[in-house]
Amino acid sequence: MKKLRGLRVAVLAADGFEQVELTAPVKKLERQGAEVTIVSPHKGRIRGMNLLVPGKKVSVDASLREVKAADFDAVFIPGGFVNPDLLRQSALALDFVRDADALDLPMAVICHGPWVLISAGLVEGRAVASWPGIRDDVRNAGGRWVDEPVMRDGNWVSSPGPRQMFAFIKGMVELFAEKMPEVSARAPLVPVRHEAPALWPRLLAGTLATAALGLGARRLALR
């Protein structure tokens, strides 16, 4: 049974995302039936990284100018050194996560991903697990940095990095699954039915047209 069937997940990412931190969670989300959308500050393709080595590119499904947080049921922010640093410099990205948090959307962040939440002014009073290199940033923003494989705080789940990937993915799926009652209750779109026109008007029109042609032919014959 797919736990997340129909759940709309925004994956907020830019160039420089840590490749495994995007691909592994996305694969799990899709296998669980989630509808994943890669959202970025710009359209086109974004480049992943394997630590310091350039990785593969992934296609962007929507730019931040084209969507809003209310279009989704959950948000996932992968890490990497560059990706969250670019995102935190985007006013649209910061507004997106602020709106998502205000809507109480479940949000999953890993590695350096909390940088985006810090710059959005959301970390104060929250418990966050992150890459150890940004623990001072979490604390300076008023958050509580925890050294745990996965940390759940309200509508957030966070994790230090790839070594804790299995725990992070498990925690993410469990958090996102709590949104499913709302997803299941959402009314499906009803396709518009275009009724075929009634048969008798078409038959009547054909009969009249045939009669008109016959009348015309008889008039020509009498000339």
PDB file of C-alpha atoms in Angstrom:
ATOM      1  CA  MET A   1       0.000   0.000   0.000  1.00  0.00           C
ATOM      2  CA  LYS A   2       1.329   3.434  -0.961  1.00  0.00           C
ATOM      3  CA  LYS A   3       1.225   5.653   2.127  1.00  0.00           C
ATOM      4  CA  LEU A   4       1.533   8.985   0.290  1.00  0.00           C
ATOM      5  CA  ARG A   5      -0.705   8.495  -2.746  1.00  0.00           C
ATOM      6  CA  GLY A   6      -1.730  11.908  -4.075  1.00  0.00           C
ATOM      7  CA  LEU A   7       0.402  13.920  -1.624  1.00  0.00           C
ATOM      8  CA  ARG A   8       1.814  16.971  -3.405  1.00  0.00           C
ATOM      9  CA  VAL A   9       5.423  17.532  -2.354  1.00  0.00           C
ATOM     10  CA  ALA A  10       7.511  20.578  -3.293  1.00  0.00           C
ATOM     11  CA  VAL A  11      11.236  19.816  -3.409  1.00  0.00           C
ATOM     12  CA  LEU A  12      12.874  23.204  -2.974  1.00  0.00           C
ATOM     13  CA  ALA A  13      16.323  23.081  -4.589  1.00  0.00           C
ATOM     14  CA  ALA A  14      18.882  25.081  -6.562  1.00  0.00           C
ATOM     15  CA  ASP A  15      22.268  24.415  -8.142  1.00  0.00           C
ATOM     16  CA  GLY A  16      24.695  22.687  -5.798  1.00  0.00           C
ATOM     17  CA  PHE A  17      22.299  20.324  -4.035  1.00  0.00           C
ATOM     18  CA  GLU A  18      23.928  17.221  -2.583  1.00  0.00           C
ATOM     19  CA  GLN A  19      22.884  14.619  -5.113  1.00  0.00           C
ATOM     20  CA  VAL A  20      22.037  11.698  -2.853  1.00  0.00           C
ATOM     21  CA  GLU A  21      20.153  14.022  -0.509  1.00  0.00           C
ATOM     22  CA  LEU A  22      17.724  14.816  -3.315  1.00  0.00           C
ATOM     23  CA  THR A  23      17.582  11.612  -5.336  1.00  0.00           C
ATOM     24  CA  ALA A  24      17.166   9.075  -2.511  1.00  0.00           C
ATOM     25  CA  PRO A  25      14.305  10.875  -0.700  1.00  0.00           C
ATOM     26  CA  VAL A  26      12.569  11.726  -3.996  1.00  0.00           C
ATOM     27  CA  LYS A  27      12.715   8.108  -5.119  1.00  0.00           C
ATOM     28  CA  LYS A  28      11.142   7.003  -1.826  1.00  0.00           C
ATOM     29  CA  LEU A  29       8.438   9.672  -2.044  1.00  0.00           C
ATOM     30  CA  GLU A  30       7.508   8.639  -5.571  1.00  0.00           C
ATOM     31  CA  ARG A  31       7.448   4.965  -4.639  1.00  0.00           C
ATOM     32  CA  GLN A  32       5.005   5.847  -1.879  1.00  0.00           C
ATOM     33  CA  GLY A  33       2.735   7.550  -4.411  1.00  0.00           C
ATOM     34  CA  ALA A  34       3.611  11.202  -3.785  1.00  0.00           C
ATOM     35  CA  GLU A  35       3.423  13.751  -6.601  1.00  0.00           C
ATOM     36  CA  VAL A  36       6.876  15.372  -6.513  1.00  0.00           C
ATOM     37  CA  THR A  37       7.576  18.799  -8.012  1.00  0.00           C
ATOM     38  CA  ILE A  38      11.123  20.182  -8.225  1.00  0.00           C
ATOM     39  CA  VAL A  39      10.787  23.891  -7.428  1.00  0.00           C
ATOM     40  CA  SER A  40      13.706  26.268  -7.982  1.00  0.00           C
ATOM     41  CA  PRO A  41      14.393  29.992  -8.374  1.00  0.00           C
ATOM     42  CA  HIS A  42      14.798  29.479 -12.133  1.00  0.00           C
ATOM     43  CA  LYS A  43      13.498  27.105 -14.819  1.00  0.00           C
ATOM     44  CA  GLY A  44      15.630  24.644 -16.765  1.00  0.00           C
ATOM     45  CA  ARG A  45      18.020  22.226 -15.058  1.00  0.00           C
ATOM     46  CA  ILE A  46      20.002  22.392 -11.828  1.00  0.00           C
ATOM     47  CA  ARG A  47      23.342  20.713 -11.107  1.00  0.00           C
ATOM     48  CA  GLY A  48      23.864  18.328  -8.228  1.00  0.00           C
ATOM     49  CA  MET A  49      27.100  17.734  -6.336  1.00  0.00           C
ATOM     50  CA  ASN A  50      28.772  14.719  -4.769  1.00  0.00           C
ATOM     51  CA  LEU A  51      30.485  16.610  -1.967  1.00  0.00           C
ATOM     52  CA  LEU A  52      32.981  18.662  -4.042  1.00  0.00           C
ATOM     53  CA  VAL A  53      32.576  16.772  -7.321  1.00  0.00           C
ATOM     54  CA  PRO A  54      29.940  17.931  -9.838  1.00  0.00           C
ATOM     55  CA  GLY A  55      27.104  15.457 -10.220  1.00  0.00           C
ATOM     56  CA  LYS A  56      24.116  15.050 -12.506  1.00  0.00           C
ATOM     57  CA  LYS A  57      21.531  17.616 -13.467  1.00  0.00           C
ATOM     58  CA  VAL A  58      17.835  17.350 -12.741  1.00  0.00           C
ATOM     59  CA  SER A  59      15.012  19.161 -14.487  1.00  0.00           C
ATOM     60  CA  VAL A  60      13.118  21.893 -12.703  1.00  0.00           C
ATOM     61  CA  ASP A  61       9.355  21.385 -12.834  1.00  0.00           C
ATOM     62  CA  ALA A  62       8.335  24.865 -11.707  1.00  0.00           C
ATOM     63  CA  SER A  63       9.978  28.144 -10.794  1.00  0.00           C
ATOM     64  CA  LEU A  64       9.193  29.959  -7.570  1.00  0.00           C
ATOM     65  CA  ARG A  65       7.412  32.602  -9.646  1.00  0.00           C
ATOM     66  CA  GLU A  66       4.959  30.013 -10.910  1.00  0.00           C
ATOM     67  CA  VAL A  67       3.877  28.336  -7.681  1.00  0.00           C
ATOM     68  CA  LYS A  68       3.004  29.104  -4.078  1.00  0.00           C
ATOM     69  CA  ALA A  69       3.199  27.083  -0.887  1.00  0.00           C
ATOM     70  CA  ALA A  70      -0.564  26.596  -0.824  1.00  0.00           C
ATOM     71  CA  ASP A  71      -0.268  24.528  -4.018  1.00  0.00           C
ATOM     72  CA  PHE A  72       1.415  21.746  -2.019  1.00  0.00           C
ATOM     73  CA  ASP A  73       0.846  19.462   0.954  1.00  0.00           C
ATOM     74  CA  ALA A  74       4.488  19.132   2.083  1.00  0.00           C
ATOM     75  CA  VAL A  75       7.966  20.588   1.497  1.00  0.00           C
ATOM     76  CA  PHE A  76      11.370  18.921   1.304  1.00  0.00           C
ATOM     77  CA  ILE A  77      14.679  20.862   1.275  1.00  0.00           C
ATOM     78  CA  PRO A  78      17.831  18.881   0.453  1.00  0.00           C
ATOM     79  CA  GLY A  79      21.239  20.080   1.568  1.00  0.00           C
ATOM     80  CA  GLY A  80      24.669  20.508   0.049  1.00  0.00           C
ATOM     81  CA  PHE A  81      27.080  23.395   0.555  1.00  0.00           C
ATOM     82  CA  VAL A  82      25.824  25.596  -2.273  1.00  0.00           C
ATOM     83  CA  ASN A  83      22.147  24.763  -2.721  1.00  0.00           C
ATOM     84  CA  PRO A  84      20.754  26.177   0.552  1.00  0.00           C
ATOM     85  CA  ASP A  85      23.102  29.157   0.360  1.00  0.00           C
ATOM     86  CA  LEU A  86      21.614  30.097  -3.024  1.00  0.00           C
ATOM     87  CA  LEU A  87      18.091  29.516  -1.769  1.00  0.00           C
ATOM     88  CA  ARG A  88      18.569  31.698   1.310  1.00  0.00           C
ATOM     89  CA  GLN A  89      19.524  34.575  -1.019  1.00  0.00           C
ATOM     90  CA  SER A  90      16.210  34.262  -2.875  1.00  0.00           C
ATOM     91  CA  ALA A  91      13.393  36.378  -1.459  1.00  0.00           C
ATOM     92  CA  LEU A  92      10.910  34.113  -3.236  1.00  0.00           C
ATOM     93  CA  ALA A  93      12.372  31.010  -1.574  1.00  0.00           C
ATOM     94  CA  LEU A  94      12.230  32.617   1.865  1.00  0.00           C
ATOM     95  CA  ASP A  95       8.620  33.710   1.331  1.00  0.00           C
ATOM     96  CA  PHE A  96       7.789  30.195   0.158  1.00  0.00           C
ATOM     97  CA  VAL A  97       9.045  28.489   3.331  1.00  0.00           C
ATOM     98  CA  ARG A  98       7.500  31.177   5.551  1.00  0.00           C
ATOM     99  CA  ASP A  99       4.128  30.594   3.886  1.00  0.00           C
ATOM    100  CA  ALA A 100       4.563  26.818   4.141  1.00  0.00           C
ATOM    101  CA  ASP A 101       5.277  27.039   7.862  1.00  0.00           C
ATOM    102  CA  ALA A 102       2.358  29.429   8.414  1.00  0.00           C
ATOM    103  CA  LEU A 103       0.128  26.858   6.698  1.00  0.00           C
ATOM    104  CA  ASP A 104       1.572  24.185   9.027  1.00  0.00           C
ATOM    105  CA  LEU A 105       2.763  22.140   6.070  1.00  0.00           C
ATOM    106  CA  PRO A 106       5.098  19.305   7.057  1.00  0.00           C
ATOM    107  CA  MET A 107       8.683  20.211   6.121  1.00  0.00           C
ATOM    108  CA  ALA A 108      11.696  17.913   5.902  1.00  0.00           C
ATOM    109  CA  VAL A 109      15.230  19.344   5.826  1.00  0.00           C
ATOM    110  CA  ILE A 110      18.606  17.657   5.809  1.00  0.00           C
ATOM    111  CA  CYS A 111      22.281  18.629   6.124  1.00  0.00           C
ATOM    112  CA  HIS A 112      22.724  22.371   5.347  1.00  0.00           C
ATOM    113  CA  GLY A 113      19.023  22.702   4.456  1.00  0.00           C
ATOM    114  CA  PRO A 114      18.174  24.479   7.753  1.00  0.00           C
ATOM    115  CA  TRP A 115      20.106  27.499   6.461  1.00  0.00           C
ATOM    116  CA  VAL A 116      16.979  28.363   4.454  1.00  0.00           C
ATOM    117  CA  LEU A 117      14.801  28.192   7.560  1.00  0.00           C
ATOM    118  CA  ILE A 118      17.330  30.274   9.502  1.00  0.00           C
ATOM    119  CA  SER A 119      17.335  33.056   6.908  1.00  0.00           C
ATOM    120  CA  ALA A 120      13.539  32.934   6.810  1.00  0.00           C
ATOM    121  CA  GLY A 121      13.508  33.691  10.561  1.00  0.00           C
ATOM    122  CA  LEU A 122      11.769  30.449  11.491  1.00  0.00           C
ATOM    123  CA  VAL A 123      14.305  28.600  13.663  1.00  0.00           C
ATOM    124  CA  GLU A 124      13.970  30.508  16.929  1.00  0.00           C
ATOM    125  CA  GLY A 125      12.651  28.167  19.620  1.00  0.00           C
ATOM    126  CA  ARG A 126      12.791  25.105  17.349  1.00  0.00           C
ATOM    127  CA  ALA A 127      14.891  21.946  17.729  1.00  0.00           C
ATOM    128  CA  VAL A 128      16.953  21.172  14.627  1.00  0.00           C
ATOM    129  CA  ALA A 129      19.384  18.432  13.607  1.00  0.00           C
ATOM    130  CA  SER A 130      21.795  19.575  10.900  1.00  0.00           C
ATOM    131  CA  TRP A 131      25.260  19.200   9.504  1.00  0.00           C
ATOM    132  CA  PRO A 132      27.579  19.913  12.472  1.00  0.00           C
ATOM    133  CA  GLY A 133      29.228  22.757  10.574  1.00  0.00           C
ATOM    134  CA  ILE A 134      26.124  24.939  10.906  1.00  0.00           C
ATOM    135  CA  ARG A 135      25.266  24.213  14.544  1.00  0.00           C
ATOM    136  CA  ASP A 136      26.462  27.716  15.500  1.00  0.00           C
ATOM    137  CA  ASP A 137      24.128  29.176  12.883  1.00  0.00           C
ATOM    138  CA  VAL A 138      21.211  27.263  14.386  1.00  0.00           C
ATOM    139  CA  ARG A 139      22.082  28.399  17.898  1.00  0.00           C
ATOM    140  CA  ASN A 140      22.725  32.005  16.861  1.00  0.00           C
ATOM    141  CA  ALA A 141      19.279  32.044  15.235  1.00  0.00           C
ATOM    142  CA  GLY A 142      17.715  31.041  18.567  1.00  0.00           C
ATOM    143  CA  GLY A 143      17.253  27.370  17.727  1.00  0.00           C
ATOM    144  CA  ARG A 144      18.279  24.307  19.714  1.00  0.00           C
ATOM    145  CA  TRP A 145      20.811  22.224  17.823  1.00  0.00           C
ATOM    146  CA  VAL A 146      20.576  18.494  18.538  1.00  0.00           C
ATOM    147  CA  ASP A 147      23.031  15.744  17.708  1.00  0.00           C
ATOM    148  CA  GLU A 148      20.523  13.092  16.628  1.00  0.00           C
ATOM    149  CA  PRO A 149      20.070  11.006  13.445  1.00  0.00           C
ATOM    150  CA  VAL A 150      16.636  12.532  13.025  1.00  0.00           C
ATOM    151  CA  MET A 151      14.780  15.240  14.944  1.00  0.00           C
ATOM    152  CA  ARG A 152      11.027  15.824  14.940  1.00  0.00           C
ATOM    153  CA  ASP A 153       9.764  19.213  16.111  1.00  0.00           C
ATOM    154  CA  GLY A 154       6.148  19.973  15.318  1.00  0.00           C
ATOM    155  CA  ASN A 155       5.708  20.093  11.544  1.00  0.00           C
ATOM    156  CA  TRP A 156       9.486  19.749  10.942  1.00  0.00           C
ATOM    157  CA  VAL A 157      11.757  16.762  10.633  1.00  0.00           C
ATOM    158  CA  SER A 158      15.504  17.302  10.224  1.00  0.00           C
ATOM    159  CA  SER A 159      18.676  15.246   9.970  1.00  0.00           C
ATOM    160  CA  PRO A 160      22.457  15.842   9.879  1.00  0.00           C
ATOM    161  CA  GLY A 161      23.286  14.354   6.476  1.00  0.00           C
ATOM    162  CA  PRO A 162      23.709  11.341   4.166  1.00  0.00           C
ATOM    163  CA  ARG A 163      24.978   9.004   6.889  1.00  0.00           C
ATOM    164  CA  GLN A 164      21.588   9.268   8.552  1.00  0.00           C
ATOM    165  CA  MET A 165      19.663   8.964   5.266  1.00  0.00           C
ATOM    166  CA  PHE A 166      17.621   5.884   6.195  1.00  0.00           C
ATOM    167  CA  ALA A 167      16.489   7.413   9.488  1.00  0.00           C
ATOM    168  CA  PHE A 168      15.725  10.699   7.763  1.00  0.00           C
ATOM    169  CA  ILE A 169      13.648   9.118   5.008  1.00  0.00           C
ATOM    170  CA  LYS A 170      11.696   7.078   7.542  1.00  0.00           C
ATOM    171  CA  GLY A 171      11.011  10.177   9.631  1.00  0.00           C
ATOM    172  CA  MET A 172      10.042  12.187   6.550  1.00  0.00           C
ATOM    173  CA  VAL A 173       7.547   9.586   5.325  1.00  0.00           C
ATOM    174  CA  GLU A 174       6.005   9.278   8.796  1.00  0.00           C
ATOM    175  CA  LEU A 175       5.646  13.059   9.070  1.00  0.00           C
ATOM    176  CA  PHE A 176       4.215  13.477   5.583  1.00  0.00           C
ATOM    177  CA  ALA A 177       1.797  10.576   6.128  1.00  0.00           C
ATOM    178  CA  GLU A 178       0.101  12.576   8.892  1.00  0.00           C
ATOM    179  CA  LYS A 179      -1.152  14.910   6.148  1.00  0.00           C
ATOM    180  CA  MET A 180      -2.905  12.108   4.272  1.00  0.00           C
ATOM    181  CA  PRO A 181      -6.356  12.458   5.918  1.00  0.00           C
ATOM    182  CA  GLU A 182      -6.548  15.961   4.446  1.00  0.00           C
ATOM    183  CA  VAL A 183      -5.311  14.706   1.069  1.00  0.00           C
ATOM    184  CA  SER A 184      -7.881  11.902   1.059  1.00  0.00           C
ATOM    185  CA  ALA A 185     -10.655  14.335   1.955  1.00  0.00           C
ATOM    186  CA  ARG A 186      -9.742  16.671  -0.861  1.00  0.00           C
ATOM    187  CA  ALA A 187     -12.469  16.532  -3.495  1.00  0.00           C
ATOM    188  CA  PRO A 188     -11.148  15.100  -6.747  1.00  0.00           C
ATOM    189  CA  LEU A 189     -11.488  17.188  -9.852  1.00  0.00           C
ATOM    190  CA  VAL A 190     -14.639  16.218 -11.733  1.00  0.00           C
ATOM    191  CA  PRO A 191     -14.062  16.218 -15.478  1.00  0.00           C
ATOM    192  CA  VAL A 192     -16.421  18.409 -17.453  1.00  0.00           C
ATOM    193  CA  ARG A 193     -18.789  16.284 -19.494  1.00  0.00           C
ATOM    194  CA  HIS A 194     -19.685  17.602 -22.905  1.00  0.00           C
ATOM    195  CA  GLU A 195     -23.064  16.109 -23.745  1.00  0.00           C
ATOM    196  CA  ALA A 196     -23.545  15.091 -27.347  1.00  0.00           C
ATOM    197  CA  PRO A 197     -26.336  17.086 -29.025  1.00  0.00           C
ATOM    198  CA  ALA A 198     -29.675  15.326 -29.248  1.00  0.00           C
ATOM    199  CA  LEU A 199     -30.123  13.152 -32.306  1.00  0.00           C
ATOM    200  CA  TRP A 200     -33.492  14.460 -33.486  1.00  0.00           C
ATOM    201  CA  PRO A 201     -32.362  18.049 -34.257  1.00  0.00           C
ATOM    202  CA  ARG A 202     -29.623  16.631 -36.498  1.00  0.00           C
ATOM    203  CA  LEU A 203     -32.102  14.313 -38.236  1.00  0.00           C
ATOM    204  CA  LEU A 204     -34.552  17.178 -38.673  1.00  0.00           C
ATOM    205  CA  ALA A 205     -31.846  19.414 -40.111  1.00  0.00           C
ATOM    206  CA  GLY A 206     -30.814  16.674 -42.530  1.00  0.00           C
ATOM    207  CA  THR A 207     -34.384  16.083 -43.607  1.00  0.00           C
ATOM    208  CA  LEU A 208     -35.005  19.782 -44.235  1.00  0.00           C
ATOM    209  CA  ALA A 209     -31.749  20.071 -46.171  1.00  0.00           C
ATOM    210  CA  THR A 210     -32.695  17.101 -48.334  1.00  0.00           C
ATOM    211  CA  ALA A 211     -36.171  18.523 -48.977  1.00  0.00           C
ATOM    212  CA  ALA A 212     -34.667  21.861 -49.944  1.00  0.00           C
ATOM    213  CA  LEU A 213     -32.341  20.204 -52.448  1.00  0.00           C
ATOM    214  CA  GLY A 214     -35.243  18.224 -53.925  1.00  0.00           C
ATOM    215  CA  LEU A 215     -37.360  21.352 -54.290  1.00  0.00           C
ATOM    216  CA  GLY A 216     -34.517  23.129 -56.007  1.00  0.00           C
ATOM    217  CA  ALA A 217     -34.056  20.259 -58.426  1.00  0.00           C
ATOM    218  CA  ARG A 218     -37.762  20.225 -59.345  1.00  0.00           C
ATOM    219  CA  ARG A 219     -37.738  23.974 -60.027  1.00  0.00           C
ATOM    220  CA  LEU A 220     -34.789  23.551 -62.386  1.00  0.00           C
ATOM    221  CA  ALA A 221     -36.608  20.750 -64.194  1.00  0.00           C
ATOM    222  CA  LEU A 222     -39.691  22.957 -64.788  1.00  0.00           C
ATOM    223  CA  ARG A 223     -37.693  25.765 -66.411  1.00  0.00           C
TER     224      ARG A 223
END
